[in-house]
C-alpha atoms as an extended CHARMM CRD file, in Angstrom:
* protein
*
       285  EXT
         1         1  MET       CA             35.9150000000      -34.1160000000      194.6700000000  PROA      1               0.0000000000
         2         2  ALA       CA             38.4860000000      -34.8120000000      197.4050000000  PROA      2               0.0000000000
         3         3  LYS       CA             36.0550000000      -37.1260000000      199.1350000000  PROA      3               0.0000000000
         4         4  ASP       CA             35.3900000000      -38.9770000000      195.8890000000  PROA      4               0.0000000000
         5         5  GLY       CA             39.1580000000      -39.3610000000      195.4090000000  PROA      5               0.0000000000
         6         6  GLU       CA             39.6230000000      -40.7750000000      198.9130000000  PROA      6               0.0000000000
         7         7  LYS       CA             36.7180000000      -43.1540000000      198.3980000000  PROA      7               0.0000000000
         8         8  SER       CA             38.1810000000      -44.3150000000      195.1170000000  PROA      8               0.0000000000
         9         9  GLY       CA             41.5890000000      -44.7770000000      196.7570000000  PROA      9               0.0000000000
        10        10  TRP       CA             40.1330000000      -47.0300000000      199.4590000000  PROA      10              0.0000000000
        11        11  LYS       CA             38.3110000000      -49.0620000000      196.8800000000  PROA      11              0.0000000000
        12        12  GLU       CA             41.4900000000      -49.5580000000      194.8670000000  PROA      12              0.0000000000
        13        13  PHE       CA             43.3740000000      -50.5530000000      198.0420000000  PROA      13              0.0000000000
        14        14  ILE       CA             40.8150000000      -53.2240000000      198.8190000000  PROA      14              0.0000000000
        15        15  TRP       CA             40.6400000000      -54.4380000000      195.2080000000  PROA      15              0.0000000000
        16        16  ASN       CA             42.6470000000      -53.0270000000      192.3490000000  PROA      16              0.0000000000
        17        17  PRO       CA             41.2430000000      -54.4010000000      189.0700000000  PROA      17              0.0000000000
        18        18  ARG       CA             44.1890000000      -53.0970000000      187.0230000000  PROA      18              0.0000000000
        19        19  THR       CA             46.9070000000      -54.9190000000      188.9980000000  PROA      19              0.0000000000
        20        20  ARG       CA             44.5170000000      -57.5550000000      190.4000000000  PROA      20              0.0000000000
        21        21  GLU       CA             45.7350000000      -56.8710000000      193.9350000000  PROA      21              0.0000000000
        22        22  PHE       CA             43.6990000000      -57.4930000000      197.0830000000  PROA      22              0.0000000000
        23        23  LEU       CA             44.6990000000      -55.3420000000      200.0800000000  PROA      23              0.0000000000
        24        24  GLY       CA             47.8870000000      -54.3960000000      198.2760000000  PROA      24              0.0000000000
        25        25  ARG       CA             48.9880000000      -57.9740000000      197.4370000000  PROA      25              0.0000000000
        26        26  THR       CA             48.5470000000      -60.2480000000      194.4680000000  PROA      26              0.0000000000
        27        27  ALA       CA             47.0650000000      -63.7240000000      194.7600000000  PROA      27              0.0000000000
        28        28  SER       CA             50.5260000000      -65.3410000000      194.5190000000  PROA      28              0.0000000000
        29        29  SER       CA             51.8240000000      -63.0730000000      197.3100000000  PROA      29              0.0000000000
        30        30  TRP       CA             48.9030000000      -63.9870000000      199.5640000000  PROA      30              0.0000000000
        31        31  GLY       CA             49.3970000000      -67.6330000000      198.6920000000  PROA      31              0.0000000000
        32        32  LEU       CA             53.0680000000      -67.5500000000      199.7090000000  PROA      32              0.0000000000
        33        33  ILE       CA             52.2090000000      -65.8470000000      203.0410000000  PROA      33              0.0000000000
        34        34  LEU       CA             49.4900000000      -68.3890000000      203.8500000000  PROA      34              0.0000000000
        35        35  LEU       CA             51.8200000000      -71.2600000000      202.8790000000  PROA      35              0.0000000000
        36        36  PHE       CA             54.5380000000      -69.8800000000      205.1610000000  PROA      36              0.0000000000
        37        37  TYR       CA             52.2210000000      -69.6380000000      208.1900000000  PROA      37              0.0000000000
        38        38  LEU       CA             50.7070000000      -73.0480000000      207.4630000000  PROA      38              0.0000000000
        39        39  VAL       CA             54.1530000000      -74.6640000000      207.4440000000  PROA      39              0.0000000000
        40        40  PHE       CA             55.2120000000      -72.6010000000      210.4860000000  PROA      40              0.0000000000
        41        41  TYR       CA             52.2400000000      -73.6620000000      212.6400000000  PROA      41              0.0000000000
        42        42  ILE       CA             52.4830000000      -77.2810000000      211.5040000000  PROA      42              0.0000000000
        43        43  PHE       CA             56.1190000000      -77.1940000000      212.6280000000  PROA      43              0.0000000000
        44        44  LEU       CA             55.1430000000      -75.7240000000      216.0190000000  PROA      44              0.0000000000
        45        45  ALA       CA             52.3870000000      -78.3160000000      216.5000000000  PROA      45              0.0000000000
        46        46  GLY       CA             54.7860000000      -81.1050000000      215.5780000000  PROA      46              0.0000000000
        47        47  LEU       CA             57.4300000000      -79.7760000000      217.9740000000  PROA      47              0.0000000000
        48        48  PHE       CA             54.8680000000      -79.5830000000      220.7940000000  PROA      48              0.0000000000
        49        49  ALA       CA             53.6310000000      -83.1240000000      220.0610000000  PROA      49              0.0000000000
        50        50  LEU       CA             57.2030000000      -84.4480000000      220.0240000000  PROA      50              0.0000000000
        51        51  THR       CA             57.9830000000      -82.7140000000      223.3270000000  PROA      51              0.0000000000
        52        52  MET       CA             54.8470000000      -84.1590000000      224.9510000000  PROA      52              0.0000000000
        53        53  TYR       CA             55.6520000000      -87.6290000000      223.6040000000  PROA      53              0.0000000000
        54        54  VAL       CA             59.1890000000      -87.5500000000      225.0050000000  PROA      54              0.0000000000
        55        55  MET       CA             57.9300000000      -86.2950000000      228.3670000000  PROA      55              0.0000000000
        56        56  LEU       CA             55.2260000000      -88.9890000000      228.5790000000  PROA      56              0.0000000000
        57        57  GLN       CA             57.8570000000      -91.6830000000      228.0000000000  PROA      57              0.0000000000
        58        58  THR       CA             59.4730000000      -90.6690000000      231.2840000000  PROA      58              0.0000000000
        59        59  LEU       CA             56.2600000000      -91.0660000000      233.2920000000  PROA      59              0.0000000000
        60        60  ASP       CA             55.0650000000      -94.1620000000      235.1230000000  PROA      60              0.0000000000
        61        61  ASP       CA             51.3350000000      -94.9160000000      234.9700000000  PROA      61              0.0000000000
        62        62  HSD       CA             51.3910000000      -96.2890000000      238.5080000000  PROA      62              0.0000000000
        63        63  LYS       CA             53.7900000000      -94.0320000000      240.3640000000  PROA      63              0.0000000000
        64        64  PRO       CA             54.5830000000      -90.3080000000      239.9890000000  PROA      64              0.0000000000
        65        65  THR       CA             58.0990000000      -89.6800000000      238.7220000000  PROA      65              0.0000000000
        66        66  TRP       CA             58.3180000000      -86.5610000000      240.8580000000  PROA      66              0.0000000000
        67        67  GLN       CA             56.2580000000      -85.7320000000      243.9020000000  PROA      67              0.0000000000
        68        68  ASP       CA             56.4350000000      -82.8650000000      246.3620000000  PROA      68              0.0000000000
        69        69  ARG       CA             55.8270000000      -85.2010000000      249.2690000000  PROA      69              0.0000000000
        70        70  LEU       CA             54.6670000000      -83.5410000000      252.4310000000  PROA      70              0.0000000000
        71        71  ALA       CA             56.6790000000      -84.3520000000      255.5280000000  PROA      71              0.0000000000
        72        72  THR       CA             53.4310000000      -84.6120000000      257.4640000000  PROA      72              0.0000000000
        73        73  PRO       CA             50.2010000000      -86.0230000000      255.9990000000  PROA      73              0.0000000000
        74        74  GLY       CA             46.8860000000      -84.3190000000      256.6350000000  PROA      74              0.0000000000
        75        75  MET       CA             44.0560000000      -85.7540000000      258.7150000000  PROA      75              0.0000000000
        76        76  VAL       CA             40.2890000000      -85.7080000000      258.2830000000  PROA      76              0.0000000000
        77        77  ILE       CA             37.3050000000      -86.7100000000      260.3920000000  PROA      77              0.0000000000
        78        78  ARG       CA             33.9540000000      -88.3390000000      259.7460000000  PROA      78              0.0000000000
        79        79  PRO       CA             31.1340000000      -87.5190000000      260.0940000000  PROA      79              0.0000000000
        80        80  LYS       CA             31.5790000000      -84.1080000000      258.5480000000  PROA      80              0.0000000000
        81        81  ALA       CA             28.2270000000      -82.6300000000      257.5600000000  PROA      81              0.0000000000
        82        82  ASP       CA             29.7190000000      -79.4250000000      256.1060000000  PROA      82              0.0000000000
        83        83  GLU       CA             32.9770000000      -77.4930000000      255.8100000000  PROA      83              0.0000000000
        84        84  THR       CA             32.7880000000      -75.9910000000      259.3040000000  PROA      84              0.0000000000
        85        85  PHE       CA             34.1830000000      -79.0010000000      261.2180000000  PROA      85              0.0000000000
        86        86  GLU       CA             31.4320000000      -78.6480000000      263.7890000000  PROA      86              0.0000000000
        87        87  ILE       CA             29.3140000000      -81.4360000000      265.2400000000  PROA      87              0.0000000000
        88        88  VAL       CA             26.4110000000      -79.9070000000      267.1320000000  PROA      88              0.0000000000
        89        89  TYR       CA             23.2250000000      -81.7440000000      268.0580000000  PROA      89              0.0000000000
        90        90  ASP       CA             20.5390000000      -82.2750000000      270.6840000000  PROA      90              0.0000000000
        91        91  THR       CA             20.1360000000      -85.7910000000      272.0800000000  PROA      91              0.0000000000
        92        92  LYS       CA             16.3840000000      -85.2470000000      272.4380000000  PROA      92              0.0000000000
        93        93  ASN       CA             15.8910000000      -84.0520000000      268.8610000000  PROA      93              0.0000000000
        94        94  THR       CA             16.4680000000      -86.8890000000      266.3990000000  PROA      94              0.0000000000
        95        95  GLU       CA             16.5130000000      -84.5560000000      263.4160000000  PROA      95              0.0000000000
        96        96  THR       CA             19.6500000000      -82.8370000000      264.7220000000  PROA      96              0.0000000000
        97        97  TRP       CA             21.7560000000      -86.0080000000      264.8200000000  PROA      97              0.0000000000
        98        98  ASP       CA             20.2430000000      -88.6760000000      262.5290000000  PROA      98              0.0000000000
        99        99  MET       CA             22.4240000000      -87.5370000000      259.5870000000  PROA      99              0.0000000000
       100       100  TYR       CA             25.6130000000      -88.4670000000      261.4570000000  PROA      100             0.0000000000
       101       101  PRO       CA             24.9540000000      -92.2500000000      261.6820000000  PROA      101             0.0000000000
       102       102  PHE       CA             23.8550000000      -92.1600000000      258.0370000000  PROA      102             0.0000000000
       103       103  ILE       CA             27.1520000000      -90.5130000000      256.9950000000  PROA      103             0.0000000000
       104       104  LEU       CA             29.1710000000      -93.0280000000      259.0080000000  PROA      104             0.0000000000
       105       105  ASP       CA             27.2360000000      -96.0060000000      257.6060000000  PROA      105             0.0000000000
       106       106  LYS       CA             27.9450000000      -94.8510000000      254.0630000000  PROA      106             0.0000000000
       107       107  PHE       CA             31.5950000000      -94.1360000000      254.8240000000  PROA      107             0.0000000000
       108       108  LEU       CA             32.1940000000      -97.5150000000      256.5280000000  PROA      108             0.0000000000
       109       109  ALA       CA             30.3010000000      -99.6640000000      254.0120000000  PROA      109             0.0000000000
       110       110  PRO       CA             33.4820000000     -100.5620000000      252.0140000000  PROA      110             0.0000000000
       111       111  TYR       CA             35.0370000000     -101.7800000000      255.2760000000  PROA      111             0.0000000000
       112       112  ASN       CA             32.4260000000     -104.4970000000      255.8460000000  PROA      112             0.0000000000
       113       113  ASN       CA             34.1900000000     -107.7490000000      256.7020000000  PROA      113             0.0000000000
       114       114  SER       CA             32.6760000000     -109.6200000000      253.7310000000  PROA      114             0.0000000000
       115       115  ILE       CA             33.8920000000     -106.9930000000      251.2380000000  PROA      115             0.0000000000
       116       116  GLN       CA             37.3510000000     -106.8620000000      252.7680000000  PROA      116             0.0000000000
       117       117  ALA       CA             37.6710000000     -110.6630000000      252.7250000000  PROA      117             0.0000000000
       118       118  GLN       CA             36.7100000000     -110.6920000000      249.0490000000  PROA      118             0.0000000000
       119       119  LYS       CA             39.1050000000     -107.9520000000      247.8990000000  PROA      119             0.0000000000
       120       120  ASN       CA             42.0470000000     -107.8570000000      250.3150000000  PROA      120             0.0000000000
       121       121  ASP       CA             44.5360000000     -110.1180000000      252.0740000000  PROA      121             0.0000000000
       122       122  GLU       CA             45.0920000000     -111.0290000000      255.6980000000  PROA      122             0.0000000000
       123       123  CYS       CA             48.5040000000     -109.5270000000      256.3900000000  PROA      123             0.0000000000
       124       124  THR       CA             51.0680000000     -109.9850000000      259.1160000000  PROA      124             0.0000000000
       125       125  PRO       CA             50.4960000000     -107.1480000000      261.6050000000  PROA      125             0.0000000000
       126       126  ASP       CA             53.1460000000     -104.7960000000      262.9890000000  PROA      126             0.0000000000
       127       127  GLN       CA             55.3650000000     -104.8500000000      259.9110000000  PROA      127             0.0000000000
       128       128  TYR       CA             55.3820000000     -103.0070000000      256.5990000000  PROA      128             0.0000000000
       129       129  PHE       CA             53.7450000000     -104.7810000000      253.6570000000  PROA      129             0.0000000000
       130       130  VAL       CA             56.4590000000     -104.0450000000      251.0910000000  PROA      130             0.0000000000
       131       131  GLN       CA             55.8600000000     -105.2190000000      247.5120000000  PROA      131             0.0000000000
       132       132  GLU       CA             58.9050000000     -104.3470000000      245.4350000000  PROA      132             0.0000000000
       133       133  ASP       CA             59.0810000000     -104.4860000000      241.6450000000  PROA      133             0.0000000000
       134       134  SER       CA             61.5380000000     -106.8890000000      239.9590000000  PROA      134             0.0000000000
       135       135  GLY       CA             63.6300000000     -104.5030000000      237.8910000000  PROA      135             0.0000000000
       136       136  ASP       CA             61.5670000000     -103.4130000000      234.8930000000  PROA      136             0.0000000000
       137       137  VAL       CA             58.8820000000     -105.9950000000      235.7070000000  PROA      137             0.0000000000
       138       138  LYS       CA             56.1380000000     -104.2120000000      237.6210000000  PROA      138             0.0000000000
       139       139  ASN       CA             54.5170000000     -106.0490000000      240.4890000000  PROA      139             0.0000000000
       140       140  ASN       CA             51.0680000000     -104.6690000000      239.6480000000  PROA      140             0.0000000000
       141       141  PRO       CA             48.3550000000     -104.6770000000      240.7490000000  PROA      141             0.0000000000
       142       142  LYS       CA             49.6670000000     -104.7520000000      244.2680000000  PROA      142             0.0000000000
       143       143  ARG       CA             47.7970000000     -106.4600000000      247.0720000000  PROA      143             0.0000000000
       144       144  SER       CA             46.2120000000     -104.6380000000      249.9860000000  PROA      144             0.0000000000
       145       145  CYS       CA             45.6160000000     -105.5880000000      253.6020000000  PROA      145             0.0000000000
       146       146  GLN       CA             42.1950000000     -106.0580000000      255.1350000000  PROA      146             0.0000000000
       147       147  PHE       CA             40.8410000000     -103.4040000000      257.4420000000  PROA      147             0.0000000000
       148       148  ASN       CA             37.7020000000     -104.9590000000      258.8530000000  PROA      148             0.0000000000
       149       149  ARG       CA             34.9760000000     -102.7210000000      260.1750000000  PROA      149             0.0000000000
       150       150  THR       CA             34.6900000000     -104.8020000000      263.3520000000  PROA      150             0.0000000000
       151       151  ILE       CA             38.1190000000     -103.4780000000      264.4040000000  PROA      151             0.0000000000
       152       152  LEU       CA             36.3120000000     -100.2710000000      265.3580000000  PROA      152             0.0000000000
       153       153  GLY       CA             34.4530000000     -102.0300000000      268.2010000000  PROA      153             0.0000000000
       154       154  SER       CA             31.4650000000     -100.1010000000      269.5070000000  PROA      154             0.0000000000
       155       155  CYS       CA             32.1080000000      -97.4580000000      266.8280000000  PROA      155             0.0000000000
       156       156  SER       CA             31.6820000000      -99.9720000000      263.9950000000  PROA      156             0.0000000000
       157       157  GLY       CA             27.9240000000      -99.4540000000      263.7540000000  PROA      157             0.0000000000
       158       158  PHE       CA             27.1920000000     -103.1290000000      264.4820000000  PROA      158             0.0000000000
       159       159  SER       CA             26.6690000000     -103.2300000000      268.2390000000  PROA      159             0.0000000000
       160       160  ASP       CA             25.2750000000      -99.6910000000      268.2270000000  PROA      160             0.0000000000
       161       161  ARG       CA             23.7650000000      -98.6570000000      264.9040000000  PROA      161             0.0000000000
       162       162  PHE       CA             23.5190000000      -95.0270000000      266.0320000000  PROA      162             0.0000000000
       163       163  TYR       CA             27.2280000000      -94.7810000000      266.9950000000  PROA      163             0.0000000000
       164       164  GLY       CA             26.3990000000      -93.4150000000      270.4720000000  PROA      164             0.0000000000
       165       165  TYR       CA             24.8620000000      -90.1430000000      269.2560000000  PROA      165             0.0000000000
       166       166  PRO       CA             21.4570000000      -90.3740000000      271.0070000000  PROA      166             0.0000000000
       167       167  ASP       CA             23.2350000000      -91.3250000000      274.2550000000  PROA      167             0.0000000000
       168       168  GLY       CA             25.5860000000      -88.3390000000      274.1420000000  PROA      168             0.0000000000
       169       169  LYS       CA             28.5550000000      -90.6770000000      273.5830000000  PROA      169             0.0000000000
       170       170  PRO       CA             29.3630000000      -90.0130000000      269.9260000000  PROA      170             0.0000000000
       171       171  CYS       CA             31.9670000000      -91.7330000000      267.7640000000  PROA      171             0.0000000000
       172       172  ILE       CA             34.3190000000      -89.8020000000      265.4970000000  PROA      172             0.0000000000
       173       173  ILE       CA             36.2670000000      -91.5990000000      262.7590000000  PROA      173             0.0000000000
       174       174  ILE       CA             39.7470000000      -90.3070000000      261.8860000000  PROA      174             0.0000000000
       175       175  LYS       CA             41.8480000000      -91.1460000000      258.8500000000  PROA      175             0.0000000000
       176       176  MET       CA             45.2680000000      -90.0310000000      257.6970000000  PROA      176             0.0000000000
       177       177  ASN       CA             45.6140000000      -88.8340000000      254.0950000000  PROA      177             0.0000000000
       178       178  ARG       CA             47.3770000000      -91.1160000000      251.6330000000  PROA      178             0.0000000000
       179       179  VAL       CA             50.9760000000      -90.3680000000      250.7060000000  PROA      179             0.0000000000
       180       180  ILE       CA             52.6440000000      -92.6440000000      248.1570000000  PROA      180             0.0000000000
       181       181  GLY       CA             55.6400000000      -94.4830000000      249.5500000000  PROA      181             0.0000000000
       182       182  MET       CA             55.3650000000      -93.1040000000      253.0890000000  PROA      182             0.0000000000
       183       183  LEU       CA             56.5930000000      -95.3540000000      255.8980000000  PROA      183             0.0000000000
       184       184  PRO       CA             55.1720000000      -93.8160000000      259.0870000000  PROA      184             0.0000000000
       185       185  GLY       CA             56.9330000000      -94.8040000000      262.2600000000  PROA      185             0.0000000000
       186       186  LYS       CA             60.2930000000      -96.5410000000      262.5360000000  PROA      186             0.0000000000
       187       187  ASN       CA             61.9250000000      -99.2640000000      264.6280000000  PROA      187             0.0000000000
       188       188  GLY       CA             58.5950000000     -101.0850000000      264.6870000000  PROA      188             0.0000000000
       189       189  GLU       CA             56.7380000000      -98.2390000000      266.3900000000  PROA      189             0.0000000000
       190       190  ALA       CA             53.4140000000      -97.6280000000      264.6460000000  PROA      190             0.0000000000
       191       191  PRO       CA             51.8700000000      -94.1440000000      264.4050000000  PROA      191             0.0000000000
       192       192  TYR       CA             48.9110000000      -93.4840000000      266.6950000000  PROA      192             0.0000000000
       193       193  VAL       CA             46.2640000000      -90.8300000000      267.2520000000  PROA      193             0.0000000000
       194       194  THR       CA             45.6630000000      -88.8250000000      270.4010000000  PROA      194             0.0000000000
       195       195  CYS       CA             42.8050000000      -86.3960000000      270.9530000000  PROA      195             0.0000000000
       196       196  GLY       CA             42.4490000000      -83.7310000000      273.5840000000  PROA      196             0.0000000000
       197       197  ALA       CA             40.5890000000      -80.5450000000      274.3350000000  PROA      197             0.0000000000
       198       198  LYS       CA             42.1880000000      -77.2280000000      273.6020000000  PROA      198             0.0000000000
       199       199  ARG       CA             43.5280000000      -75.3130000000      276.5610000000  PROA      199             0.0000000000
       200       200  GLU       CA             40.3140000000      -73.4880000000      277.4900000000  PROA      200             0.0000000000
       201       201  ASP       CA             38.2350000000      -76.7110000000      277.3980000000  PROA      201             0.0000000000
       202       202  THR       CA             40.5640000000      -79.1450000000      279.1590000000  PROA      202             0.0000000000
       203       203  ASP       CA             38.1200000000      -79.9420000000      281.9620000000  PROA      203             0.0000000000
       204       204  LYS       CA             35.1800000000      -80.5410000000      279.5760000000  PROA      204             0.0000000000
       205       205  ILE       CA             36.3260000000      -83.3940000000      277.3510000000  PROA      205             0.0000000000
       206       206  GLY       CA             35.9550000000      -86.2660000000      279.8040000000  PROA      206             0.0000000000
       207       207  GLU       CA             37.0310000000      -89.8520000000      279.0890000000  PROA      207             0.0000000000
       208       208  LEU       CA             37.9140000000      -91.1460000000      275.6130000000  PROA      208             0.0000000000
       209       209  VAL       CA             38.1240000000      -94.6520000000      274.1710000000  PROA      209             0.0000000000
       210       210  TYR       CA             40.0950000000      -95.4560000000      271.0080000000  PROA      210             0.0000000000
       211       211  PHE       CA             39.5010000000      -98.2160000000      268.4530000000  PROA      211             0.0000000000
       212       212  PRO       CA             41.7790000000      -99.9990000000      267.5930000000  PROA      212             0.0000000000
       213       213  PRO       CA             43.3180000000      -99.8880000000      271.0900000000  PROA      213             0.0000000000
       214       214  ASN       CA             45.6570000000      -96.9270000000      271.5980000000  PROA      214             0.0000000000
       215       215  GLY       CA             44.4210000000      -95.3600000000      268.3530000000  PROA      215             0.0000000000
       216       216  THR       CA             47.0700000000      -97.1400000000      266.2780000000  PROA      216             0.0000000000
       217       217  PHE       CA             47.5260000000      -97.1620000000      262.4940000000  PROA      217             0.0000000000
       218       218  ASN       CA             49.0830000000     -100.5860000000      262.0330000000  PROA      218             0.0000000000
       219       219  LEU       CA             52.3050000000     -100.7110000000      259.9900000000  PROA      219             0.0000000000
       220       220  MET       CA             50.9240000000     -103.4230000000      257.6890000000  PROA      220             0.0000000000
       221       221  TYR       CA             48.8680000000     -100.8050000000      255.7950000000  PROA      221             0.0000000000
       222       222  TYR       CA             52.0410000000      -99.0840000000      254.5740000000  PROA      222             0.0000000000
       223       223  PRO       CA             53.5660000000      -98.2090000000      252.2000000000  PROA      223             0.0000000000
       224       224  TYR       CA             50.7940000000      -97.0180000000      249.9140000000  PROA      224             0.0000000000
       225       225  TYR       CA             51.6220000000      -97.4870000000      246.2210000000  PROA      225             0.0000000000
       226       226  GLY       CA             49.0150000000      -95.3030000000      244.5180000000  PROA      226             0.0000000000
       227       227  LYS       CA             45.4680000000      -95.6100000000      243.2350000000  PROA      227             0.0000000000
       228       228  LYS       CA             46.3620000000      -97.4130000000      239.9940000000  PROA      228             0.0000000000
       229       229  ALA       CA             48.9330000000      -99.7950000000      241.4490000000  PROA      229             0.0000000000
       230       230  GLN       CA             46.9090000000     -100.6120000000      244.5670000000  PROA      230             0.0000000000
       231       231  VAL       CA             43.3200000000     -100.5650000000      243.3950000000  PROA      231             0.0000000000
       232       232  ASN       CA             41.6810000000     -102.0950000000      246.4810000000  PROA      232             0.0000000000
       233       233  TYR       CA             43.6710000000     -100.2140000000      249.1120000000  PROA      233             0.0000000000
       234       234  SER       CA             41.6780000000      -99.5410000000      252.2760000000  PROA      234             0.0000000000
       235       235  GLN       CA             42.9310000000      -96.7070000000      254.4340000000  PROA      235             0.0000000000
       236       236  PRO       CA             43.2570000000      -97.6590000000      258.0940000000  PROA      236             0.0000000000
       237       237  LEU       CA             40.9540000000      -95.8260000000      260.4630000000  PROA      237             0.0000000000
       238       238  VAL       CA             40.8880000000      -94.8330000000      264.1090000000  PROA      238             0.0000000000
       239       239  ALA       CA             37.6310000000      -94.2970000000      265.9940000000  PROA      239             0.0000000000
       240       240  VAL       CA             37.3510000000      -92.1030000000      269.0780000000  PROA      240             0.0000000000
       241       241  LYS       CA             34.3760000000      -92.4300000000      271.4140000000  PROA      241             0.0000000000
       242       242  PHE       CA             33.6030000000      -89.5990000000      273.8430000000  PROA      242             0.0000000000
       243       243  LEU       CA             32.1050000000      -91.1670000000      276.9640000000  PROA      243             0.0000000000
       244       244  ASN       CA             31.2010000000      -88.2480000000      279.2260000000  PROA      244             0.0000000000
       245       245  ILE       CA             31.8630000000      -84.9640000000      277.4790000000  PROA      245             0.0000000000
       246       246  THR       CA             30.3670000000      -81.8860000000      279.1360000000  PROA      246             0.0000000000
       247       247  ARG       CA             26.8430000000      -81.1980000000      277.8730000000  PROA      247             0.0000000000
       248       248  ASN       CA             25.4100000000      -77.8940000000      276.6450000000  PROA      248             0.0000000000
       249       249  GLU       CA             28.8350000000      -76.3450000000      276.0690000000  PROA      249             0.0000000000
       250       250  ASP       CA             31.1910000000      -75.9580000000      273.1260000000  PROA      250             0.0000000000
       251       251  VAL       CA             34.2140000000      -78.2290000000      273.3960000000  PROA      251             0.0000000000
       252       252  ASN       CA             37.0670000000      -77.5010000000      270.9950000000  PROA      252             0.0000000000
       253       253  ILE       CA             38.9950000000      -80.6790000000      270.2630000000  PROA      253             0.0000000000
       254       254  GLU       CA             42.2480000000      -81.3820000000      268.4650000000  PROA      254             0.0000000000
       255       255  CYS       CA             43.4090000000      -84.8130000000      267.2820000000  PROA      255             0.0000000000
       256       256  LYS       CA             46.9380000000      -85.3620000000      266.0300000000  PROA      256             0.0000000000
       257       257  ILE       CA             49.1370000000      -88.0870000000      264.6300000000  PROA      257             0.0000000000
       258       258  ASN       CA             52.0610000000      -89.2400000000      266.7370000000  PROA      258             0.0000000000
       259       259  ALA       CA             55.0290000000      -91.0180000000      265.1600000000  PROA      259             0.0000000000
       260       260  ASN       CA             58.7690000000      -90.9830000000      265.7410000000  PROA      260             0.0000000000
       261       261  ASN       CA             59.4320000000      -89.9120000000      262.1490000000  PROA      261             0.0000000000
       262       262  ILE       CA             56.4700000000      -87.6070000000      261.4250000000  PROA      262             0.0000000000
       263       263  PRO       CA             56.6920000000      -84.0230000000      262.7110000000  PROA      263             0.0000000000
       264       264  THR       CA             53.4200000000      -82.2840000000      263.5480000000  PROA      264             0.0000000000
       265       265  GLY       CA             52.9560000000      -78.7850000000      262.2070000000  PROA      265             0.0000000000
       266       266  SER       CA             55.3120000000      -76.8810000000      259.9580000000  PROA      266             0.0000000000
       267       267  GLU       CA             56.1160000000      -73.3480000000      258.9300000000  PROA      267             0.0000000000
       268       268  ARG       CA             53.9610000000      -73.7370000000      255.8290000000  PROA      268             0.0000000000
       269       269  ASP       CA             51.0310000000      -75.4380000000      257.5670000000  PROA      269             0.0000000000
       270       270  LYS       CA             50.7340000000      -75.3830000000      261.3330000000  PROA      270             0.0000000000
       271       271  PHE       CA             47.7590000000      -77.7720000000      261.1150000000  PROA      271             0.0000000000
       272       272  ALA       CA             49.6980000000      -80.4970000000      259.2760000000  PROA      272             0.0000000000
       273       273  GLY       CA             49.3010000000      -83.8330000000      261.0330000000  PROA      273             0.0000000000
       274       274  ARG       CA             46.3540000000      -82.6850000000      263.0910000000  PROA      274             0.0000000000
       275       275  VAL       CA             42.6640000000      -81.8730000000      262.7640000000  PROA      275             0.0000000000
       276       276  SER       CA             40.5380000000      -79.5920000000      264.9330000000  PROA      276             0.0000000000
       277       277  PHE       CA             36.7760000000      -79.5670000000      265.3450000000  PROA      277             0.0000000000
       278       278  LYS       CA             34.0460000000      -78.3710000000      267.6950000000  PROA      278             0.0000000000
       279       279  LEU       CA             31.7310000000      -80.7940000000      269.4830000000  PROA      279             0.0000000000
       280       280  ARG       CA             28.6150000000      -79.6390000000      271.3080000000  PROA      280             0.0000000000
       281       281  ILE       CA             26.0100000000      -81.9920000000      272.7440000000  PROA      281             0.0000000000
       282       282  ASN       CA             22.8500000000      -80.3290000000      273.9810000000  PROA      282             0.0000000000
       283       283  SER       CA             20.4810000000      -82.0890000000      276.3470000000  PROA      283             0.0000000000
       284       284  ASP       CA             18.2460000000      -81.4060000000      279.3340000000  PROA      284             0.0000000000
       285       285  LYS       CA             20.2370000000      -81.0450000000      282.5180000000  PROA      285             0.0000000000
């Protein structure tokens, strides 16, 4: 009997036909609760939408309102077949090096002289290409300076379509990461790249040649105004050609940016402004 009473009590709690209550509340009570939460969540959604709208009014489509700009931009190399930053191949085995010219060809294709002449301007070298806005009138899209592939000399892929790899004189392309508004160098001194072997491999690196001469990033490619404002921007490049690196041994190399207003390394990132990689060229002695 007790079990029947409990069962009956549960049934009446779920639906009481005498008072017409569902789960202890009448239809009007449930209606008022649902109406309250409906109005409450509509209010929250409206408040969120209003907050987002106000915030978006403070943003510029072409330039970030706030940016945690790094004091030192990062650097990357090409070719980079994987994430290990190692270039290892055998001059006698085409399959070990033929991917590197392919990667460089693909990477340098946008720098072909004909494409650059079509999209970008011939700028005055050795000075910043500043394009200021006129008050609230945006000077967009902003123009960009030509960086012609031929500037890279024997590392352009024109005079040597294999970029020196089968001869054991490989080319490495270096670029500096984009930072909006950065003006590298001051007093007319352009930033430049230097590469050298790490301490244990100093006597293995041999002679290097830089393209453009002295490994310079010309000032006319700065400042960078952002992907939307400067649609056709072409990052300047530096090519390094290793002429007589020691064969059949690992050579650990570090390239870094040098500028009178860009520090290299920091407490947060000791590799800021530099890139390290291993180069090993195997061949018959």
